[in-house]
C-alpha positions in Angstrom: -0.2 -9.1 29.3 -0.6 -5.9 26.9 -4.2 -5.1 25.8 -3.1 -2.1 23.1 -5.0 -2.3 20.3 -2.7 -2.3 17.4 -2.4 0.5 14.7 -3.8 -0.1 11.2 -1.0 2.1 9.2 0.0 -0.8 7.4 -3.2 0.1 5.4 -2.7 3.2 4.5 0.4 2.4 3.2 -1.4 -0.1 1.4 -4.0 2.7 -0.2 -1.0 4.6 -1.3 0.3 1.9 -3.1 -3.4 1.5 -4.7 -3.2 4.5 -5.8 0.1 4.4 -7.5 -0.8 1.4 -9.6 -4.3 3.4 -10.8 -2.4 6.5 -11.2 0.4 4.4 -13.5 -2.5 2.8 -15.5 -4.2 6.6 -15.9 -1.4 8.2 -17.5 -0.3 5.2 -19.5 -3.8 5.7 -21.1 -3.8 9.5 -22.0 -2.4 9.0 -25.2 -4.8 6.8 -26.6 -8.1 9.3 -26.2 -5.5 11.8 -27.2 -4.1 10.2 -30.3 -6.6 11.7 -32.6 -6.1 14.9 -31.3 -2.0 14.3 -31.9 -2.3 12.6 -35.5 -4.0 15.6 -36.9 -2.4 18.6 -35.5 1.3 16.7 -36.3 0.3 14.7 -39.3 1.3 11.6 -37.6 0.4 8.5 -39.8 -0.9 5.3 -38.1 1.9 3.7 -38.3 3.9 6.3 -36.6 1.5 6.3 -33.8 1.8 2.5 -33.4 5.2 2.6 -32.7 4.6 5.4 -30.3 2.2 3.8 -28.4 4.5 0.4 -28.1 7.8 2.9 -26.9 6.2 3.0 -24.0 6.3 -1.2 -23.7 10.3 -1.0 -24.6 11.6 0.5 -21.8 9.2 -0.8 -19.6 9.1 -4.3 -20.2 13.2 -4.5 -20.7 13.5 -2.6 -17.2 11.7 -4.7 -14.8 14.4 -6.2 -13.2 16.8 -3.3 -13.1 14.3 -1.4 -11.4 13.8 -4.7 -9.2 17.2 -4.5 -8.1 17.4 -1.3 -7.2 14.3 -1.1 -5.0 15.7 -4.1 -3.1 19.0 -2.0 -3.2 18.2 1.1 -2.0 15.3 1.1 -0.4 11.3 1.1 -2.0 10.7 4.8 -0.4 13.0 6.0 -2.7 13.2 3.9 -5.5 8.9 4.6 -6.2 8.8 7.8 -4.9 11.6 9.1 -7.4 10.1 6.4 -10.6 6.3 8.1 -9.8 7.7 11.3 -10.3 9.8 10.6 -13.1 6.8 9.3 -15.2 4.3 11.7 -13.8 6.9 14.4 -15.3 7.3 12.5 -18.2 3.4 12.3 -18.7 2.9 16.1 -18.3 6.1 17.1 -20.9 4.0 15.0 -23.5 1.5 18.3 -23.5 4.8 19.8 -24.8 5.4 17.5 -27.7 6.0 18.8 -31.0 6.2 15.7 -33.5 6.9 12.2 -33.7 10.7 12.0 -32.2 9.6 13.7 -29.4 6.1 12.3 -28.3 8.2 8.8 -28.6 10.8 9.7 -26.6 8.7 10.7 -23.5 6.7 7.5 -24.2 10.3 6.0 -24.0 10.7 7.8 -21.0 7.2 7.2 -19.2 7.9 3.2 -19.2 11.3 4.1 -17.6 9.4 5.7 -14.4 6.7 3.1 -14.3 9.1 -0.2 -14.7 9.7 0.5 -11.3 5.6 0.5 -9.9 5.0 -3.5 -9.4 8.2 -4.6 -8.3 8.2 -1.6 -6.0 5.2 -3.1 -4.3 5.7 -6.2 -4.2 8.8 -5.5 -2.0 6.7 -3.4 0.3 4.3 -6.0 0.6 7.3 -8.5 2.0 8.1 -5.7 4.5 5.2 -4.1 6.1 2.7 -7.2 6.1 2.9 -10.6 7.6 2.8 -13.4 5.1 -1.0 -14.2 5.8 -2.1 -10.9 4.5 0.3 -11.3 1.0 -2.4 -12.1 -1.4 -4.7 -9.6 0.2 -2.1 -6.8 -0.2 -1.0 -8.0 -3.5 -4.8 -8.3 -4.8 -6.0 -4.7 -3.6 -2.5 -2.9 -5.3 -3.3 -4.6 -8.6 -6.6 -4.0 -8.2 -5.8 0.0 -8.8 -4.8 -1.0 -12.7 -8.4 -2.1 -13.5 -9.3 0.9 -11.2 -7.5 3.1 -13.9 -8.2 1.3 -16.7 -12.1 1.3 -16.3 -11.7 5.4 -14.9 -9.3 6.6 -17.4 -10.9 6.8 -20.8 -14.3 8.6 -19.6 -11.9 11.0 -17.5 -9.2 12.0 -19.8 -11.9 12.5 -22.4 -14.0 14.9 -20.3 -10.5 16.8 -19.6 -9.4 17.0 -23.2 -13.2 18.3 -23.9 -12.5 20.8 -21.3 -9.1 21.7 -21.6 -7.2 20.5 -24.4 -5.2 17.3 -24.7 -2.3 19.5 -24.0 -3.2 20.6 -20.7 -4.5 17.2 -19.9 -1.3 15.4 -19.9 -0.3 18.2 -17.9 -3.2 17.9 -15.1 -2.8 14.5 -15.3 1.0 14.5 -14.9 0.2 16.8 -11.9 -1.7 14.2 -9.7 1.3 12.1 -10.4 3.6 14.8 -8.9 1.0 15.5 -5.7 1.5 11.6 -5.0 5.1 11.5 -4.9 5.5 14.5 -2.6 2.8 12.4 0.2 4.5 9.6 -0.1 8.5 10.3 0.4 6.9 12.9 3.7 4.5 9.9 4.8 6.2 6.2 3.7 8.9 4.2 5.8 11.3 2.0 4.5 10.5 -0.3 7.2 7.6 -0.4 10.2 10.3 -0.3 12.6 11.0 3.6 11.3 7.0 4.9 11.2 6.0 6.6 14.2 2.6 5.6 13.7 3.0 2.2 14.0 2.5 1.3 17.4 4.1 -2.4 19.2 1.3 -4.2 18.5 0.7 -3.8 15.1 5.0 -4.3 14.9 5.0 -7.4 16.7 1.6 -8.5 15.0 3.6 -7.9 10.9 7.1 -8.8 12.1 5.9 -12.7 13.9 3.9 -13.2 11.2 6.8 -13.2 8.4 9.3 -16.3 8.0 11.8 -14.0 6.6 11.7 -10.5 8.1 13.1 -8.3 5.2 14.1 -4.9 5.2 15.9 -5.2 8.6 19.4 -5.5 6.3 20.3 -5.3 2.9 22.3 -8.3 2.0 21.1 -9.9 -0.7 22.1 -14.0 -1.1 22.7 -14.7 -5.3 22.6 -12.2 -8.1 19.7 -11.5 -9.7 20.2 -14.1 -12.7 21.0 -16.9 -10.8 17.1 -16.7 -10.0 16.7 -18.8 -13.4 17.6 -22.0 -12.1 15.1 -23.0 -10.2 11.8 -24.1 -11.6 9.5 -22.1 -10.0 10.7 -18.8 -10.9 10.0 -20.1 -14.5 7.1 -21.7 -13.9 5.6 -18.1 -12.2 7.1 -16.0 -15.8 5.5 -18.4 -18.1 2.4 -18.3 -16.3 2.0 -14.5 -15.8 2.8 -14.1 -19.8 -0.1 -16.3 -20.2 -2.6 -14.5 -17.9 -1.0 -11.1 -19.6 -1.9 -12.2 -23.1 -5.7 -12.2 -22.3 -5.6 -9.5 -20.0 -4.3 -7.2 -22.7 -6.8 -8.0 -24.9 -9.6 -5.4 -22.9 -7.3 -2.7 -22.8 -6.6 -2.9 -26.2 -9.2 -4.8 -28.6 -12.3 -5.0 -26.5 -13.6 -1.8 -28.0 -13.0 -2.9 -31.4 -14.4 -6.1 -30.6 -17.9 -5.0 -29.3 -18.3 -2.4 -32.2 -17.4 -4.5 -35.4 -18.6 -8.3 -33.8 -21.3 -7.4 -31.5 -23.0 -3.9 -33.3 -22.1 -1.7 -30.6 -22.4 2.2 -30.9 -20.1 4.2 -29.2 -21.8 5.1 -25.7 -23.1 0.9 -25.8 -19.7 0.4 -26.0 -17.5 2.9 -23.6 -20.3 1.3 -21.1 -19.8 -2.3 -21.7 -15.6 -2.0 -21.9 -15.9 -0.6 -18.8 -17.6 -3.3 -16.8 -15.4 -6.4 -16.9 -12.5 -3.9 -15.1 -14.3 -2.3 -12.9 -16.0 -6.2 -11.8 -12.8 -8.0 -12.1 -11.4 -4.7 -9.0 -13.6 -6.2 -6.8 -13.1 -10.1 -7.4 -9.2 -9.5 -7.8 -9.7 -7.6 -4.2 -11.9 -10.9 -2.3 -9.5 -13.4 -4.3 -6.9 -12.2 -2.2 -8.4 -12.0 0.9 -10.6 -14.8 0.5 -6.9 -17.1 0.1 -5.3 -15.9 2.9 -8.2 -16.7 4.8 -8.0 -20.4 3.3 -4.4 -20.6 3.9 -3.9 -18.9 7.6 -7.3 -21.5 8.9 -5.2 -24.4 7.8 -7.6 -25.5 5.3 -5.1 -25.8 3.0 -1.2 -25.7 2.3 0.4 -22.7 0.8 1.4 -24.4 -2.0 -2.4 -26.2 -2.5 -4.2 -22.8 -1.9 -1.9 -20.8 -4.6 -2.3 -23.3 -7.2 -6.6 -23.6 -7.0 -6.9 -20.0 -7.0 -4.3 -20.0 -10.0 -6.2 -22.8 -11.8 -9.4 -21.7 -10.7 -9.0 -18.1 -11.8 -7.4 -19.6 -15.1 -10.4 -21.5 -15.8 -12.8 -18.8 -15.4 -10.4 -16.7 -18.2 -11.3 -19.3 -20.4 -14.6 -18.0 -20.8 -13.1 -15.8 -23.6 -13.2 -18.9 -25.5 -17.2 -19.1 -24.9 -17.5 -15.4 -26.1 -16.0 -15.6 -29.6 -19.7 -17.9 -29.8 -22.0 -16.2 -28.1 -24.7 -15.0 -30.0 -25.6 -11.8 -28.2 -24.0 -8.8 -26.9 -25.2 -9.3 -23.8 -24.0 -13.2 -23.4 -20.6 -11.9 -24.8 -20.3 -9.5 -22.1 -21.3 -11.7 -19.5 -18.8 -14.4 -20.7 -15.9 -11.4 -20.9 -17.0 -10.3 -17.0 -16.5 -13.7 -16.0 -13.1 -14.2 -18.3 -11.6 -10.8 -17.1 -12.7 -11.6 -13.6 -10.4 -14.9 -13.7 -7.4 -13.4 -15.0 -7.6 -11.2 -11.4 -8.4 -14.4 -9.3 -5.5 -15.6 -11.0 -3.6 -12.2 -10.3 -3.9 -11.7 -6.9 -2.1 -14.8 -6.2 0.8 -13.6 -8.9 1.4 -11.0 -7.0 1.9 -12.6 -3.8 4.0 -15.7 -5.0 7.1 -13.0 -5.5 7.1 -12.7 -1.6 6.4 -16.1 -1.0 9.2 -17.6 -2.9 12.2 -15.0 -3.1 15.1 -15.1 -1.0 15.6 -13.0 1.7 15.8 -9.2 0.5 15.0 -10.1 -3.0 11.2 -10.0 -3.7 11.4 -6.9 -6.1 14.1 -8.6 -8.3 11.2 -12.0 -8.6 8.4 -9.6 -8.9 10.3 -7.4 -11.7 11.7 -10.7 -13.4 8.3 -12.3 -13.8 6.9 -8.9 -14.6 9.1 -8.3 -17.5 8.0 -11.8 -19.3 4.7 -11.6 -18.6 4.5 -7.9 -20.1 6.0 -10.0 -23.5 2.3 -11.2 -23.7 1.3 -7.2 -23.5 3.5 -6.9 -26.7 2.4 -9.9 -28.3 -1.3 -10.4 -27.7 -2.2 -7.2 -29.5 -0.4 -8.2 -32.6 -1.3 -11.4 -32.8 -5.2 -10.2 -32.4 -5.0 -7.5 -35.2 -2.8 -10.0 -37.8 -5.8 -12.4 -36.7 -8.2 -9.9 -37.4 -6.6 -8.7 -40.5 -6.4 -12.3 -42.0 -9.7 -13.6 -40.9 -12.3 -10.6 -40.6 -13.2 -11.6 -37.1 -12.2 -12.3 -33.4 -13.3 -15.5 -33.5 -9.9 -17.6 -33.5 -7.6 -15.1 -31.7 -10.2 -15.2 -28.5 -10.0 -18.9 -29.1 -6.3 -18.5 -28.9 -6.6 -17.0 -25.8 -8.2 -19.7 -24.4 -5.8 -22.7 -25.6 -2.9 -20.0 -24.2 -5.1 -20.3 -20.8 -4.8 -23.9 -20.7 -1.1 -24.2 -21.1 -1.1 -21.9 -18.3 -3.1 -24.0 -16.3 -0.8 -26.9 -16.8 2.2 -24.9 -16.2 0.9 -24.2 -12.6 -0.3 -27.7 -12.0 2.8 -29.4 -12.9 5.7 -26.9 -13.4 5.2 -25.1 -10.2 6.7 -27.0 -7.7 6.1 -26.8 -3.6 5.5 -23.0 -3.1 8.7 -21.9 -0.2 11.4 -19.5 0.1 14.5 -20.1 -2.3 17.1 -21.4 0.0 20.8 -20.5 -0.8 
């Protein structure tokens, strides 16, 4: 009977795929501390600068599933190694902009690059981790985006004090760069290919996955015929749910806690930064904390995926509580606990591509319900600001939120069927 104590590398792979989703959000964020920096030197009018900062939602949002198919296609290694250093590239030649055309066009480009990130992972996830780890693994990657987002605007600040918003997109662009080059010398398509990985931590991932992907190539339907069966629609229109909230504290918070709730400008970069970095480490024990339910036999697959859903929706609720609180500090409290929800609610989205995609396929589910539920990133923000602009307050688009919350509740209660593999 062997004793060998298996290797861990699954987990650095793991941190490496962290890191890409905290590098993706860092440089998806430069050019909002650098946008008053850009409208003055090119005379860019607020308008113009709107539709800049939405290019980058264009290509991303419409290439979800291409880049889906092609990490399933071709391999992850390559697929995210190449789209991280497409961006990262595309982040630094912003420095180089000279006007409107061309800032939007590498804006254009940068969501190319970064369509690929989350369908990447999730494909990775399928392959190097057996299915009782999947909403640990799919928790801690997402996790990196509130990493970034809570990091990014104190960072990019300091650099463009330092250096210039030119040479910031370039630095930042850089790390991008560094990252790529570790991980097409360190990652493996497969375990079976990583001389780290020792037999025991092989046997341990490979018996503990009812479909053992990676090991061929074959693929059973094209990616559309995906749209017949309930649950794939049932996991789109509840992501663009979660996503409408979620994009409301990466985009309106700040405004929010300045104009409803007095804030000054330090108050504020303080209290927009806590329900991201909290809501890292809940989306992180969400994960864990539901495989643990699951793999003990507590519960089924399908009964554990759907409380943390509901539960996590539920506490994203909250946002309705906040458009009454009296108080900064019961507003922020109520957003901690809102935020913290829609990453409870996360860390199972993230592990429902692996556990309901045909074999081979997980990056085309992942990218497919990726690309709806960043429609909520496009819409949420408008629908906040015409809200704003018609009403003079926050009041009825956080309550909007809510309701939005609750349909997404009953779409996971009742729309999502028994949580399996597609069968073809």
């Amino acid at each position: 009977m062997s004793t060998e104590k298996k290797s861990n590398v699954r987990w650095v792979v793991a941190a490496l795929m962290w890191s890409a989703i905290a590098i993706n959000y860092i440089d998806r964020t430069v050019l909002a501390a650098a946008a008053p920096y850009i409208t003055k030197e090119f005379s860019i009018t607020p308008s113009q600068m709107g539709i800049i900062m939405s290019g980058f939602f264009w290509s991303y949002a419409l290439l979800q599933v291409p880049a889906g198919w092609f990490a399933d296609k071709i391999g992850q290694k390559k697929t995210l190694g190449f789209a991280v250093a497409w961006w990262s590239i595309a982040t630094a030649l912003t420095g180089l902009g000279t006007g409107f055309k061309s800032i939007l066009g590498f804006r254009v480009a940068l969501g190319i690059g970064e369509a690929a990130a989350y369908p990447s992972n999730a494909g990775i996830s399928s392959k190097w981790f057996p299915d009782k780890e999947r909403a640990t693994v799919g928790g801690l990657f997402d996790s990196g985006s509130k990493f970034g987002g809570a990091v990014a605007m104190p960072l990019i600040v300091w650099l463009i004090v330092l250096f210039g918003w030119k040479m910031t997109f370039v630095i930042i662009g850089g790390a991008g760069i560094v990252w790529s080059i570790i991980w097409i010398l360190y990652f493996k398509e497969i375990p079976e290919e990583h001389k780290g990985v020792n037999a025991a931590e092989l046997k341990y991932i490979r018996e503990g996955q009812s479909q053992k992907e990676g090991l061929d190539k074959e693929q059973p339907m094209k990616w559309y015929e995906l749209l017949k069966y309930r649950n794939i629609w049932a996991m789109c229109i509840g992501f663009f749910m979660i996503n409408y909230t979620s994009y409301f504290f990466i985009t309106w918070l700040p405004t929010y806690l300045i104009k409803e709730k007095g804030m000054g400008m330090l108050a504020m970069g303080f209290a927009a930064m806590l329900p991201l970095l909290i809501s890292m480490f809940v989306e992180v024990a969400a994960g864990w904390a539901s495989d643990k339910v699951q793999s003990k036999g507590w519960l089924s697959l399908t009964a554990t995926r759907k409380v943390f859903l509901v539960g996590g929706l539920l506490m994203a609720s909250c946002i309705g509580l906040a458009a009454f609180a009296e108080s900064a500090v019961t507003a922020i409290v109520l957003l901690c606990i809102a935020k913290s929800g829609t990453t409870v609610a996360a860390s199972q989205v993230w592990a429902l591509p692996g556990d309901v995609a045909p074999k081979n396929m997980t990056s085309v589910v992942a990218g497919l319900q990726n690309s709806v539920s960043n429609m909520g990133g496009v819409v949420g923000p408008i629908v906040t600001g015409a809200i704003l602009q018609a009403t003079g307050s926050f009041t009825m688009a956080l309550l909007l939120s809510s309701a939005l919350l609750v349909v997404g509740i009953l779409n996971y209660l009742f729309l999502l069927g028994k949580v399996k593999h597609i069968e073809v």
